[in-house]
Short mmCIF file of C-alpha atoms and ligand atoms in Angstrom, two decimals:
data_model
loop_
_atom_site.label_atom_id
_atom_site.label_comp_id
_atom_site.label_asym_id
_atom_site.label_seq_id
_atom_site.Cartn_x
_atom_site.Cartn_y
_atom_site.Cartn_z
CA MET E 1 -21.09 -61.39 21.16
CA GLU E 2 -19.74 -64.42 19.21
CA LYS E 3 -22.34 -63.69 16.54
CA ASN E 4 -21.02 -60.12 16.33
CA ARG E 5 -17.45 -61.32 16.02
CA SER E 6 -18.28 -63.81 13.29
CA GLY E 7 -20.29 -61.07 11.53
CA ARG E 8 -17.27 -58.78 11.68
CA ARG E 9 -14.96 -61.59 10.45
CA LYS E 10 -17.34 -62.18 7.55
CA PHE E 11 -17.37 -58.44 6.80
CA ILE E 12 -13.56 -58.24 6.87
CA SER E 13 -13.20 -61.34 4.72
CA ASN E 14 -15.80 -59.99 2.27
CA THR E 15 -13.95 -56.67 2.15
CA ILE E 16 -10.61 -58.37 1.49
CA THR E 17 -12.21 -60.48 -1.26
CA THR E 18 -13.77 -57.35 -2.81
CA LEU E 19 -10.46 -55.43 -2.65
CA ALA E 20 -8.53 -58.39 -4.11
CA PHE E 21 -11.14 -58.71 -6.84
CA LEU E 22 -10.96 -54.98 -7.60
CA PHE E 23 -7.17 -55.15 -7.71
CA LEU E 24 -7.21 -58.18 -10.05
CA ALA E 25 -9.97 -56.63 -12.16
CA ASN E 26 -8.01 -53.36 -12.45
CA THR E 27 -4.80 -55.20 -13.31
CA PHE E 28 -6.70 -57.27 -15.86
CA LEU E 29 -8.37 -54.16 -17.33
CA LEU E 30 -5.09 -52.27 -17.42
CA LYS E 31 -3.31 -55.18 -19.14
CA ARG E 32 -6.07 -55.40 -21.70
CA LEU E 33 -5.70 -51.66 -22.18
CA ASN E 34 -1.97 -52.05 -22.62
CA SER E 35 -2.41 -54.75 -25.24
CA LYS E 36 -4.63 -52.38 -27.26
CA THR E 37 -3.40 -48.85 -27.90
CA ARG E 38 -2.00 -47.03 -24.89
CA PRO E 39 -4.05 -43.89 -24.17
CA LYS E 40 -1.95 -40.74 -24.25
CA ILE E 41 -2.59 -38.29 -21.39
CA VAL E 42 -1.08 -34.82 -21.67
CA ILE E 43 -0.94 -32.49 -18.65
CA VAL E 44 -0.32 -28.76 -19.22
CA GLY E 45 0.92 -26.89 -16.14
CA LEU E 46 2.98 -28.46 -13.40
CA GLY E 47 1.79 -26.26 -10.56
CA ILE E 48 -0.40 -27.58 -7.76
CA GLY E 49 -3.28 -28.91 -9.89
CA GLY E 50 -1.07 -30.42 -12.61
CA ALA E 51 1.43 -31.99 -10.20
CA THR E 52 -1.42 -33.56 -8.18
CA CYS E 53 -2.91 -35.12 -11.33
CA LEU E 54 0.55 -36.38 -12.23
CA GLN E 55 1.05 -37.93 -8.79
CA TYR E 56 -2.19 -39.92 -9.09
CA LEU E 57 -1.96 -40.82 -12.80
CA ASN E 58 1.62 -42.00 -12.28
CA LYS E 59 0.10 -45.06 -10.58
CA ILE E 60 -1.07 -46.27 -14.02
CA SER E 61 1.97 -45.04 -15.96
CA ASN E 62 2.88 -48.60 -16.99
CA PHE E 63 -0.30 -48.73 -19.01
CA VAL E 64 -0.76 -45.21 -20.40
CA ASP E 65 1.58 -42.63 -21.91
CA ILE E 66 1.89 -39.48 -19.79
CA ILE E 67 3.42 -36.26 -21.07
CA VAL E 68 3.76 -33.19 -18.86
CA ILE E 69 4.28 -29.75 -20.36
CA GLU E 70 5.39 -26.80 -18.21
CA LYS E 71 6.86 -23.47 -19.28
CA GLN E 72 9.05 -22.92 -16.20
CA ASN E 73 11.92 -25.11 -15.02
CA VAL E 74 11.43 -24.06 -11.43
CA TYR E 75 8.02 -23.71 -9.80
CA GLN E 76 7.54 -21.05 -7.13
CA THR E 77 4.52 -21.71 -4.91
CA GLY E 78 1.86 -19.14 -4.04
CA PRO E 79 1.46 -20.58 -0.52
CA LEU E 80 4.07 -19.12 1.83
CA SER E 81 5.14 -16.55 -0.80
CA ASN E 82 3.91 -13.80 1.54
CA LEU E 83 6.35 -15.14 4.13
CA VAL E 84 9.14 -14.56 1.62
CA ILE E 85 7.90 -11.00 1.06
CA GLY E 86 7.76 -10.58 4.85
CA ASN E 87 11.39 -11.80 5.10
CA ILE E 88 10.45 -14.81 7.22
CA LEU E 89 11.45 -17.32 4.52
CA GLN E 90 13.88 -17.21 1.60
CA ARG E 91 12.73 -17.51 -2.01
CA LYS E 92 14.55 -20.85 -2.30
CA ASP E 93 12.27 -22.26 0.43
CA ILE E 94 9.25 -22.01 -1.89
CA CYS E 95 10.89 -23.04 -5.20
CA PHE E 96 10.84 -26.59 -6.53
CA LYS E 97 12.02 -28.67 -9.45
CA ILE E 98 10.05 -31.81 -10.15
CA ASN E 99 11.80 -35.00 -9.03
CA LYS E 100 11.86 -36.85 -12.36
CA LYS E 101 13.22 -40.01 -10.70
CA LYS E 102 9.80 -40.48 -9.10
CA TYR E 103 8.17 -40.40 -12.53
CA LYS E 104 10.26 -42.85 -14.58
CA ASN E 105 7.61 -43.49 -17.25
CA VAL E 106 6.64 -39.86 -17.69
CA LYS E 107 7.94 -37.54 -20.37
CA PHE E 108 8.53 -33.89 -19.37
CA ILE E 109 8.64 -31.03 -21.86
CA PHE E 110 9.63 -27.57 -20.60
CA GLU E 111 8.04 -25.30 -23.21
CA ASN E 112 5.33 -22.68 -23.44
CA VAL E 113 2.05 -23.99 -24.87
CA LYS E 114 0.57 -21.54 -27.34
CA ARG E 115 -2.87 -23.05 -27.82
CA ILE E 116 -4.91 -26.22 -28.02
CA ASP E 117 -5.93 -27.50 -31.43
CA VAL E 118 -9.24 -29.03 -30.38
CA GLU E 119 -10.15 -30.53 -33.75
CA ASN E 120 -6.86 -32.38 -34.14
CA LYS E 121 -6.57 -33.21 -30.44
CA SER E 122 -3.13 -31.66 -30.12
CA VAL E 123 -1.22 -29.18 -28.00
CA VAL E 124 0.55 -26.51 -30.05
CA PHE E 125 3.84 -24.97 -28.85
CA SER E 126 5.12 -21.48 -29.56
CA LYS E 127 7.39 -22.90 -32.28
CA ASN E 128 4.33 -24.49 -33.90
CA LEU E 129 5.40 -27.97 -32.87
CA LYS E 130 2.56 -30.22 -31.78
CA VAL E 131 1.91 -33.04 -29.34
CA LYS E 132 -1.13 -35.26 -29.81
CA PHE E 133 -3.35 -36.36 -26.93
CA ASP E 134 -6.22 -38.71 -26.20
CA PHE E 135 -6.93 -36.95 -22.92
CA LEU E 136 -5.75 -33.46 -22.04
CA ILE E 137 -5.61 -31.94 -18.55
CA LEU E 138 -5.17 -28.17 -18.24
CA SER E 139 -4.01 -26.65 -14.96
CA PRO E 140 -2.29 -23.43 -16.10
CA GLY E 141 -3.57 -21.11 -13.36
CA ILE E 142 -4.56 -17.50 -13.95
CA SER E 143 -3.97 -14.44 -16.12
CA TYR E 144 -4.85 -10.79 -15.49
CA LYS E 145 -7.42 -8.28 -16.73
CA ASN E 146 -5.80 -5.26 -18.27
CA ASP E 147 -8.92 -3.19 -18.82
CA ILE E 148 -10.20 -2.56 -15.30
CA LEU E 149 -7.78 -0.04 -13.87
CA LYS E 150 -7.07 2.90 -16.18
CA GLY E 151 -3.35 3.68 -16.42
CA TYR E 152 -2.28 0.22 -15.22
CA ASN E 153 -0.64 -2.31 -17.51
CA VAL E 154 0.12 -5.70 -15.94
CA SER E 155 3.29 -6.24 -17.96
CA ASP E 156 4.83 -2.80 -17.31
CA LYS E 157 8.18 -3.60 -15.69
CA LYS E 158 8.32 -0.20 -13.93
CA ASN E 159 5.36 -1.14 -11.74
CA ILE E 160 5.91 -2.81 -8.39
CA PRO E 161 5.65 -6.51 -9.42
CA HIS E 162 2.25 -7.91 -8.45
CA CYS E 163 3.75 -11.23 -7.25
CA TRP E 164 0.47 -13.07 -7.76
CA ASP E 165 2.12 -15.94 -9.66
CA GLY E 166 5.48 -17.68 -9.78
CA GLU E 167 6.73 -15.63 -12.72
CA SER E 168 6.55 -12.24 -11.04
CA ASN E 169 9.82 -10.94 -9.55
CA ILE E 170 9.53 -11.42 -5.80
CA THR E 171 13.17 -10.40 -5.21
CA GLN E 172 12.59 -7.02 -6.84
CA PHE E 173 9.38 -6.59 -4.82
CA LYS E 174 11.34 -7.15 -1.62
CA LYS E 175 14.14 -4.82 -2.65
CA ARG E 176 11.73 -1.96 -3.31
CA LEU E 177 10.06 -2.65 0.00
CA ARG E 178 13.41 -2.72 1.84
CA ASP E 179 14.47 0.55 0.20
CA LEU E 180 11.46 2.44 1.57
CA GLU E 181 12.24 5.34 3.86
CA ASN E 182 10.91 5.84 7.35
CA ASN E 183 7.29 7.10 7.46
CA SER E 184 6.53 5.82 3.96
CA LYS E 185 3.00 5.25 2.79
CA ILE E 186 2.18 1.88 1.22
CA ILE E 187 -0.98 1.42 -0.83
CA ILE E 188 -2.27 -2.08 -1.59
CA THR E 189 -5.28 -2.48 -3.87
CA SER E 190 -7.28 -5.65 -3.31
CA PRO E 191 -9.23 -7.04 -6.31
CA ASP E 192 -12.86 -8.03 -6.65
CA TYR E 193 -13.94 -11.71 -6.50
CA PRO E 194 -13.15 -14.17 -7.89
CA TYR E 195 -9.39 -14.16 -7.56
CA ARG E 196 -6.58 -16.47 -6.48
CA CYS E 197 -6.29 -16.95 -2.70
CA PRO E 198 -8.91 -14.57 -1.22
CA PRO E 199 -7.13 -13.88 2.13
CA ALA E 200 -3.68 -13.32 0.57
CA PRO E 201 -3.88 -9.49 0.08
CA TYR E 202 -4.54 -9.04 3.81
CA GLU E 203 -1.88 -11.55 4.82
CA ARG E 204 0.56 -9.68 2.60
CA ALA E 205 -0.31 -6.31 4.17
CA THR E 206 0.13 -7.79 7.65
CA LEU E 207 3.49 -9.42 6.91
CA ILE E 208 4.76 -6.24 5.24
CA ALA E 209 3.87 -4.31 8.42
CA ASN E 210 5.66 -6.95 10.47
CA TYR E 211 8.77 -6.74 8.23
CA GLN E 212 8.92 -2.93 8.27
CA ARG E 213 8.74 -2.94 12.03
CA LYS E 214 11.70 -5.32 12.18
CA LEU E 215 13.59 -2.86 9.96
CA ASN E 216 12.76 -0.22 12.57
CA LYS E 217 10.71 1.73 10.06
CA LYS E 218 7.34 3.29 10.66
CA VAL E 219 4.96 2.83 7.73
CA LYS E 220 1.31 3.39 7.03
CA ILE E 221 -0.39 0.68 4.95
CA LEU E 222 -3.65 1.54 3.27
CA ILE E 223 -5.63 -1.37 1.83
CA LEU E 224 -8.00 -0.03 -0.82
CA ASP E 225 -10.52 -2.79 -1.35
CA SER E 226 -12.88 -3.45 -4.27
CA LYS E 227 -15.01 -5.47 -1.83
CA ASN E 228 -17.03 -4.61 1.27
CA SER E 229 -15.91 -7.62 3.27
CA PHE E 230 -13.29 -10.33 3.05
CA THR E 231 -12.61 -13.83 4.30
CA LYS E 232 -11.39 -14.25 7.91
CA GLN E 233 -12.06 -10.53 8.34
CA GLU E 234 -12.72 -10.69 12.10
CA ASN E 235 -9.53 -12.64 12.69
CA TYR E 236 -7.54 -10.13 10.66
CA PHE E 237 -9.14 -7.18 12.49
CA ARG E 238 -8.20 -8.80 15.79
CA GLU E 239 -4.58 -9.36 14.71
CA TRP E 240 -4.31 -5.78 13.42
CA GLN E 241 -5.80 -4.45 16.64
CA ILE E 242 -3.31 -6.40 18.78
CA ASN E 243 -0.19 -5.95 16.68
CA PHE E 244 -0.52 -3.36 13.92
CA ARG E 245 -3.06 -0.83 15.12
CA ASP E 246 -1.05 2.16 13.85
CA GLU E 247 0.18 0.59 10.62
CA ILE E 248 -2.81 -0.91 8.78
CA GLU E 249 -5.99 0.76 7.62
CA TRP E 250 -8.62 -1.00 5.52
CA ILE E 251 -10.97 0.98 3.28
CA PRO E 252 -13.92 -1.03 1.92
CA ARG E 253 -15.57 -0.32 -1.43
CA SER E 254 -18.50 1.42 0.25
CA LYS E 255 -16.09 3.97 1.79
CA GLY E 256 -14.09 4.65 -1.38
CA GLY E 257 -11.90 1.54 -1.63
CA LYS E 258 -12.61 0.86 -5.31
CA VAL E 259 -9.62 2.18 -7.29
CA ILE E 260 -10.27 3.06 -10.92
CA PHE E 261 -7.18 5.05 -11.98
CA TYR E 262 -3.43 4.65 -11.49
CA ASP E 263 -0.68 7.13 -12.29
CA GLN E 264 2.70 5.48 -11.97
CA LYS E 265 4.76 8.66 -12.55
CA LYS E 266 2.89 10.68 -9.95
CA ASN E 267 2.63 7.70 -7.56
CA LEU E 268 -1.08 7.99 -7.03
CA VAL E 269 -4.36 6.17 -7.43
CA LYS E 270 -7.86 7.59 -7.71
CA ASN E 271 -11.03 5.94 -6.42
CA SER E 272 -14.51 5.85 -7.99
CA ASP E 273 -15.45 9.07 -6.11
CA GLY E 274 -12.48 10.91 -7.64
CA GLN E 275 -10.56 10.93 -4.34
CA ILE E 276 -6.76 10.80 -4.76
CA PHE E 277 -4.40 8.65 -2.65
CA LYS E 278 -0.66 9.24 -2.92
CA GLY E 279 1.78 6.53 -1.93
CA ASP E 280 5.51 5.77 -1.85
CA PHE E 281 4.92 2.12 -2.71
CA ILE E 282 1.80 1.37 -4.75
CA HIS E 283 1.11 -2.33 -4.99
CA ILE E 284 -1.69 -3.13 -7.40
CA ILE E 285 -3.08 -6.65 -7.14
CA PRO E 286 -4.71 -6.98 -10.56
CA GLU E 287 -8.17 -8.35 -11.28
CA GLN E 288 -7.93 -11.90 -12.59
CA LYS E 289 -9.26 -14.39 -15.12
CA ALA E 290 -8.35 -17.89 -16.38
CA ALA E 291 -4.91 -18.43 -17.95
CA SER E 292 -4.53 -17.03 -21.45
CA ILE E 293 -4.38 -20.47 -23.09
CA PHE E 294 -8.16 -20.79 -22.52
CA PHE E 295 -8.84 -17.56 -24.40
CA ASP E 296 -6.29 -18.29 -27.15
CA SER E 297 -7.84 -21.74 -27.72
CA GLU E 298 -11.45 -20.52 -27.48
CA LEU E 299 -12.26 -22.96 -24.70
CA LEU E 300 -14.47 -20.55 -22.75
CA ASN E 301 -18.11 -19.70 -23.24
CA ASP E 302 -18.79 -16.22 -24.59
CA GLY E 303 -17.97 -13.44 -22.14
CA LYS E 304 -16.82 -15.85 -19.40
CA ASP E 305 -13.61 -15.26 -17.44
CA TRP E 306 -13.35 -18.77 -16.00
CA CYS E 307 -13.57 -22.25 -17.49
CA GLU E 308 -16.85 -24.13 -17.06
CA ILE E 309 -16.54 -27.81 -16.27
CA ASN E 310 -18.50 -30.90 -15.30
CA PRO E 311 -17.82 -31.14 -11.52
CA ILE E 312 -17.66 -34.96 -11.50
CA SER E 313 -15.17 -35.50 -14.31
CA PHE E 314 -13.72 -31.97 -14.66
CA GLU E 315 -14.24 -32.29 -18.41
CA ILE E 316 -14.70 -28.84 -19.98
CA ASN E 317 -18.30 -28.26 -21.08
CA ARG E 318 -18.62 -28.79 -24.84
CA PHE E 319 -15.05 -30.12 -25.21
CA LYS E 320 -14.75 -33.90 -25.06
CA ASP E 321 -11.59 -35.37 -23.50
CA ILE E 322 -10.29 -31.96 -22.41
CA TYR E 323 -10.22 -31.42 -18.65
CA ALA E 324 -9.44 -28.38 -16.52
CA VAL E 325 -8.68 -28.00 -12.82
CA GLY E 326 -7.36 -25.49 -10.27
CA ASP E 327 -7.58 -21.72 -10.36
CA SER E 328 -8.63 -21.48 -14.00
CA ILE E 329 -12.01 -23.14 -13.45
CA ASP E 330 -15.29 -21.82 -12.11
CA ALA E 331 -15.59 -24.14 -9.12
CA TRP E 332 -18.78 -22.55 -7.76
CA ALA E 333 -18.49 -22.39 -3.96
CA MET E 334 -14.84 -23.43 -3.83
CA PRO E 335 -12.24 -20.65 -3.56
CA LYS E 336 -9.19 -20.55 -5.78
CA SER E 337 -6.46 -22.02 -3.61
CA ALA E 338 -3.70 -24.61 -3.69
CA PHE E 339 -5.67 -26.71 -1.22
CA SER E 340 -8.73 -26.61 -3.52
CA ALA E 341 -6.66 -27.34 -6.65
CA ASN E 342 -5.06 -30.30 -4.87
CA SER E 343 -8.44 -31.63 -3.70
CA GLN E 344 -10.07 -31.20 -7.13
CA ALA E 345 -7.13 -32.69 -9.04
CA LYS E 346 -7.28 -35.92 -7.01
CA ILE E 347 -10.90 -36.40 -8.09
CA LEU E 348 -10.12 -35.52 -11.70
CA ALA E 349 -7.31 -38.11 -11.83
CA ILE E 350 -9.30 -40.85 -10.06
CA ASN E 351 -12.32 -40.34 -12.31
CA LEU E 352 -10.16 -40.20 -15.43
CA ILE E 353 -8.69 -43.58 -14.44
CA ASN E 354 -12.27 -44.80 -13.89
CA LYS E 355 -13.24 -43.58 -17.33
CA ILE E 356 -10.25 -45.28 -18.96
CA LEU E 357 -11.12 -48.52 -17.14
CA GLU E 358 -14.77 -48.10 -18.08
CA LYS E 359 -15.77 -48.02 -14.41
CA ASP E 360 -18.27 -45.81 -12.58
CA TYR E 361 -17.20 -42.35 -11.47
CA ILE E 362 -16.87 -41.70 -7.75
CA ASP E 363 -19.13 -39.02 -6.30
CA PRO E 364 -16.69 -36.30 -5.21
CA VAL E 365 -16.26 -34.67 -1.83
CA PHE E 366 -13.80 -31.76 -1.59
CA LEU E 367 -11.97 -29.95 1.17
CA ASN E 368 -10.25 -26.59 1.49
CA THR E 369 -8.24 -25.17 4.37
CA CYS E 370 -6.74 -21.74 4.04
CA TYR E 371 -4.10 -20.61 6.56
CA SER E 372 -3.05 -16.99 7.06
CA PHE E 373 -0.01 -15.76 8.94
CA SER E 374 0.19 -12.46 10.83
CA LYS E 375 3.72 -13.06 12.17
CA GLU E 376 6.16 -15.96 11.92
CA ASP E 377 4.57 -17.69 14.91
CA ARG E 378 0.95 -16.59 14.52
CA ALA E 379 -1.59 -18.03 12.09
CA PHE E 380 -5.31 -18.69 11.80
CA SER E 381 -7.41 -20.60 9.29
CA ILE E 382 -10.75 -21.40 7.72
CA SER E 383 -11.75 -24.91 6.60
CA ALA E 384 -14.71 -25.78 4.41
CA TRP E 385 -16.20 -28.98 3.02
CA TYR E 386 -17.90 -29.37 -0.34
CA ARG E 387 -19.91 -31.88 -2.36
CA LEU E 388 -22.17 -31.83 -5.40
CA ASN E 389 -25.76 -30.59 -5.37
CA MET E 390 -28.70 -32.95 -5.94
CA THR E 391 -28.55 -32.57 -9.72
CA LYS E 392 -24.78 -33.16 -9.70
CA ASP E 393 -23.97 -30.13 -11.77
CA LYS E 394 -22.56 -27.76 -9.15
CA ILE E 395 -20.15 -27.80 -6.19
CA ILE E 396 -21.85 -26.59 -3.01
CA SER E 397 -20.51 -25.85 0.45
CA LEU E 398 -21.41 -28.14 3.35
CA GLY E 399 -20.22 -25.62 5.92
CA SER E 400 -17.06 -24.14 7.30
CA SER E 401 -15.14 -23.61 10.49
CA GLU E 402 -12.88 -20.66 11.30
CA SER E 403 -10.28 -20.12 14.02
CA ASN E 404 -11.49 -18.45 17.19
CA VAL E 405 -11.05 -14.68 16.87
CA TYR E 406 -9.90 -14.54 20.50
CA ALA E 407 -7.51 -17.49 20.20
CA ASN E 408 -4.57 -17.25 22.62
CA ASP E 409 -0.90 -16.99 21.62
CA ASN E 410 -0.40 -20.72 21.93
CA ASP E 411 -3.32 -21.52 19.59
CA ARG E 412 -2.00 -19.04 17.03
CA LYS E 413 1.42 -20.66 17.30
CA LEU E 414 -0.06 -24.14 16.86
CA GLU E 415 -1.89 -23.00 13.72
CA ALA E 416 1.37 -21.61 12.34
CA GLN E 417 2.91 -25.06 12.85
CA HIS E 418 -0.09 -26.73 11.18
CA ALA E 419 0.22 -24.38 8.21
CA ILE E 420 3.89 -25.26 7.73
CA GLY E 421 3.07 -28.95 8.20
CA TRP E 422 0.34 -28.83 5.55
CA TYR E 423 2.67 -27.04 3.12
CA GLU E 424 5.61 -29.40 3.65
CA THR E 425 3.44 -32.47 3.21
CA MET E 426 1.98 -31.12 -0.01
CA VAL E 427 5.24 -30.03 -1.66
CA ASN E 428 7.02 -33.23 -0.51
CA ASP E 429 4.24 -35.31 -2.06
CA LEU E 430 4.15 -33.37 -5.31
CA PHE E 431 7.67 -32.26 -6.11
CA MET E 432 10.28 -34.19 -4.09
C1 FAD A 1 0.30 -14.52 -2.41
C2 FAD A 1 -0.37 -15.85 -2.54
C3 FAD A 1 -0.52 -16.64 -1.42
C4 FAD A 1 -1.16 -17.86 -1.51
N1 FAD A 1 -1.30 -18.63 -0.39
C5 FAD A 1 -1.99 -19.78 -0.43
C6 FAD A 1 -2.18 -20.57 0.74
O1 FAD A 1 -1.71 -20.23 1.83
N2 FAD A 1 -2.91 -21.71 0.63
C7 FAD A 1 -3.45 -22.11 -0.55
O2 FAD A 1 -4.11 -23.17 -0.58
N3 FAD A 1 -3.27 -21.39 -1.69
C8 FAD A 1 -2.56 -20.25 -1.67
N4 FAD A 1 -2.37 -19.53 -2.82
C9 FAD A 1 -3.06 -19.93 -4.07
C10 FAD A 1 -2.28 -20.97 -4.88
O3 FAD A 1 -1.02 -20.48 -5.23
C11 FAD A 1 -3.05 -21.30 -6.17
O4 FAD A 1 -4.41 -21.45 -5.87
C12 FAD A 1 -2.55 -22.61 -6.79
O5 FAD A 1 -1.22 -22.47 -7.15
C13 FAD A 1 -3.41 -22.98 -8.00
O6 FAD A 1 -2.88 -24.10 -8.66
P1 FAD A 1 -2.99 -24.22 -10.27
O7 FAD A 1 -2.46 -25.57 -10.61
O8 FAD A 1 -4.35 -23.84 -10.70
O9 FAD A 1 -2.03 -23.07 -10.82
P2 FAD A 1 -0.48 -22.88 -10.59
O10 FAD A 1 -0.04 -23.51 -9.33
O11 FAD A 1 -0.21 -21.42 -10.79
O12 FAD A 1 0.21 -23.67 -11.78
C14 FAD A 1 0.07 -23.29 -13.11
C15 FAD A 1 1.30 -23.79 -13.87
O13 FAD A 1 1.01 -23.77 -15.27
C16 FAD A 1 2.12 -23.27 -15.96
N5 FAD A 1 1.64 -22.70 -17.23
C17 FAD A 1 0.74 -21.70 -17.40
N6 FAD A 1 0.51 -21.46 -18.70
C18 FAD A 1 1.29 -22.33 -19.38
C19 FAD A 1 1.52 -22.54 -20.77
N7 FAD A 1 0.87 -21.83 -21.69
N8 FAD A 1 2.40 -23.51 -21.13
C20 FAD A 1 3.06 -24.26 -20.20
N9 FAD A 1 2.89 -24.07 -18.87
C21 FAD A 1 2.01 -23.13 -18.46
C22 FAD A 1 2.69 -22.21 -15.02
O14 FAD A 1 4.05 -21.95 -15.32
C23 FAD A 1 2.50 -22.88 -13.66
O15 FAD A 1 3.62 -23.65 -13.28
C24 FAD A 1 -1.68 -18.32 -2.76
C25 FAD A 1 -1.49 -17.53 -3.90
C26 FAD A 1 -0.86 -16.30 -3.80
C27 FAD A 1 -0.69 -15.45 -5.02
#
């Protein structure tokens, strides 16, 4: 017993000595770094991935120069945006301005980045101004494919806004939804993988049904899907069966769900079998690819839609000192979500600090939890864990756990509270 205690004391004292040594070593290394040239780290995109990198890199901001570039003054989150569409939250509840007071040594530039000049290690703005970098982190999110659905142009303002990023007009989306007459038909097209937030099209359909019911309107929502199955499908089916049996119908690809043609004037879509679906509100969720900056800067391999990275450092393959994180990367088994971007960005920042300090990289482990709401007080989730494969060149799943399909009302309510708790913690950490 005494031997055990003294062993534990020795372990604790060794641990404290190691931590103190690491702290002194880091301080020493950082000071040495400071006395040489200060590395300049530029972050493009202050969404979830970029803000997480900033939060971690800020810890060494006395010793490095950090510049953050973001094109929007106010960031609107993807998470909980379906609750705004479903009139459960207000738009202001999901909009944030970065708290600059928290980042005293950081320089913020609110401008659109046009491209990256790889050769000269600089970021080029629309006005052809440039900012140099030693290390560049890109977390600019997604852009959209314009060549998949004939007749559909992503930037056509007459379309129902897709609301798949913070720039799309969510207020207009809601207005058009509110203006719908009784017995209207809503068509939602769900894209093929990979796309941002896999369960979000189904959450959106559910919360629209919930909202229309509160407005005392009967609607029929048809989800035309480019896929034959989707994440948390059984949980969604259960929620639809309990609450929205008459409102929501899901048509998989195998039964004609793949839409290939859109006619805005005639309010119709056509599927791959030539079948026509008419609707009063046609909501196209476009197929997606990495943000345009990757294409404009030629940072992608030929024919690729997503950025290929080293999963330990997040450095882009073939491009030294340029890193990418979040929705714009091909993260193998990891879905494109705020939770994933947050988890990945922590590793990127920690391993970039390790690189700057000439220390070993840590071997990453990642986590993703995705919550979905079906009403204000009902939610369910899926969680998954990830690590690298044996050859350390791929992120693989270690398994997942999903909410019980037959969860009772109380469990659904608890999950709704967890979802809000997760969101508040994340946005408080990153933006406030
Ligand atoms: C409807 C919906 C619901 C969602 N729900 C959830 C959820 O419940 N849970 C979850 O985990 N995830 C959810 N997501 C996904 C989540 O929003 C994204 O996965 C996450 O935001 C990805 O982070 P990111 O940093 O890659 O991109 P973003 O957060 O989109 O940030 C990119 C930033 O880069 C900026 N930018 C882009 N290009 C430039 C440029 N050229 N110059 C300067 N700045 C630029 C943009 O303005 C933006 O601020 C949802 C998404 C949607 C659409």
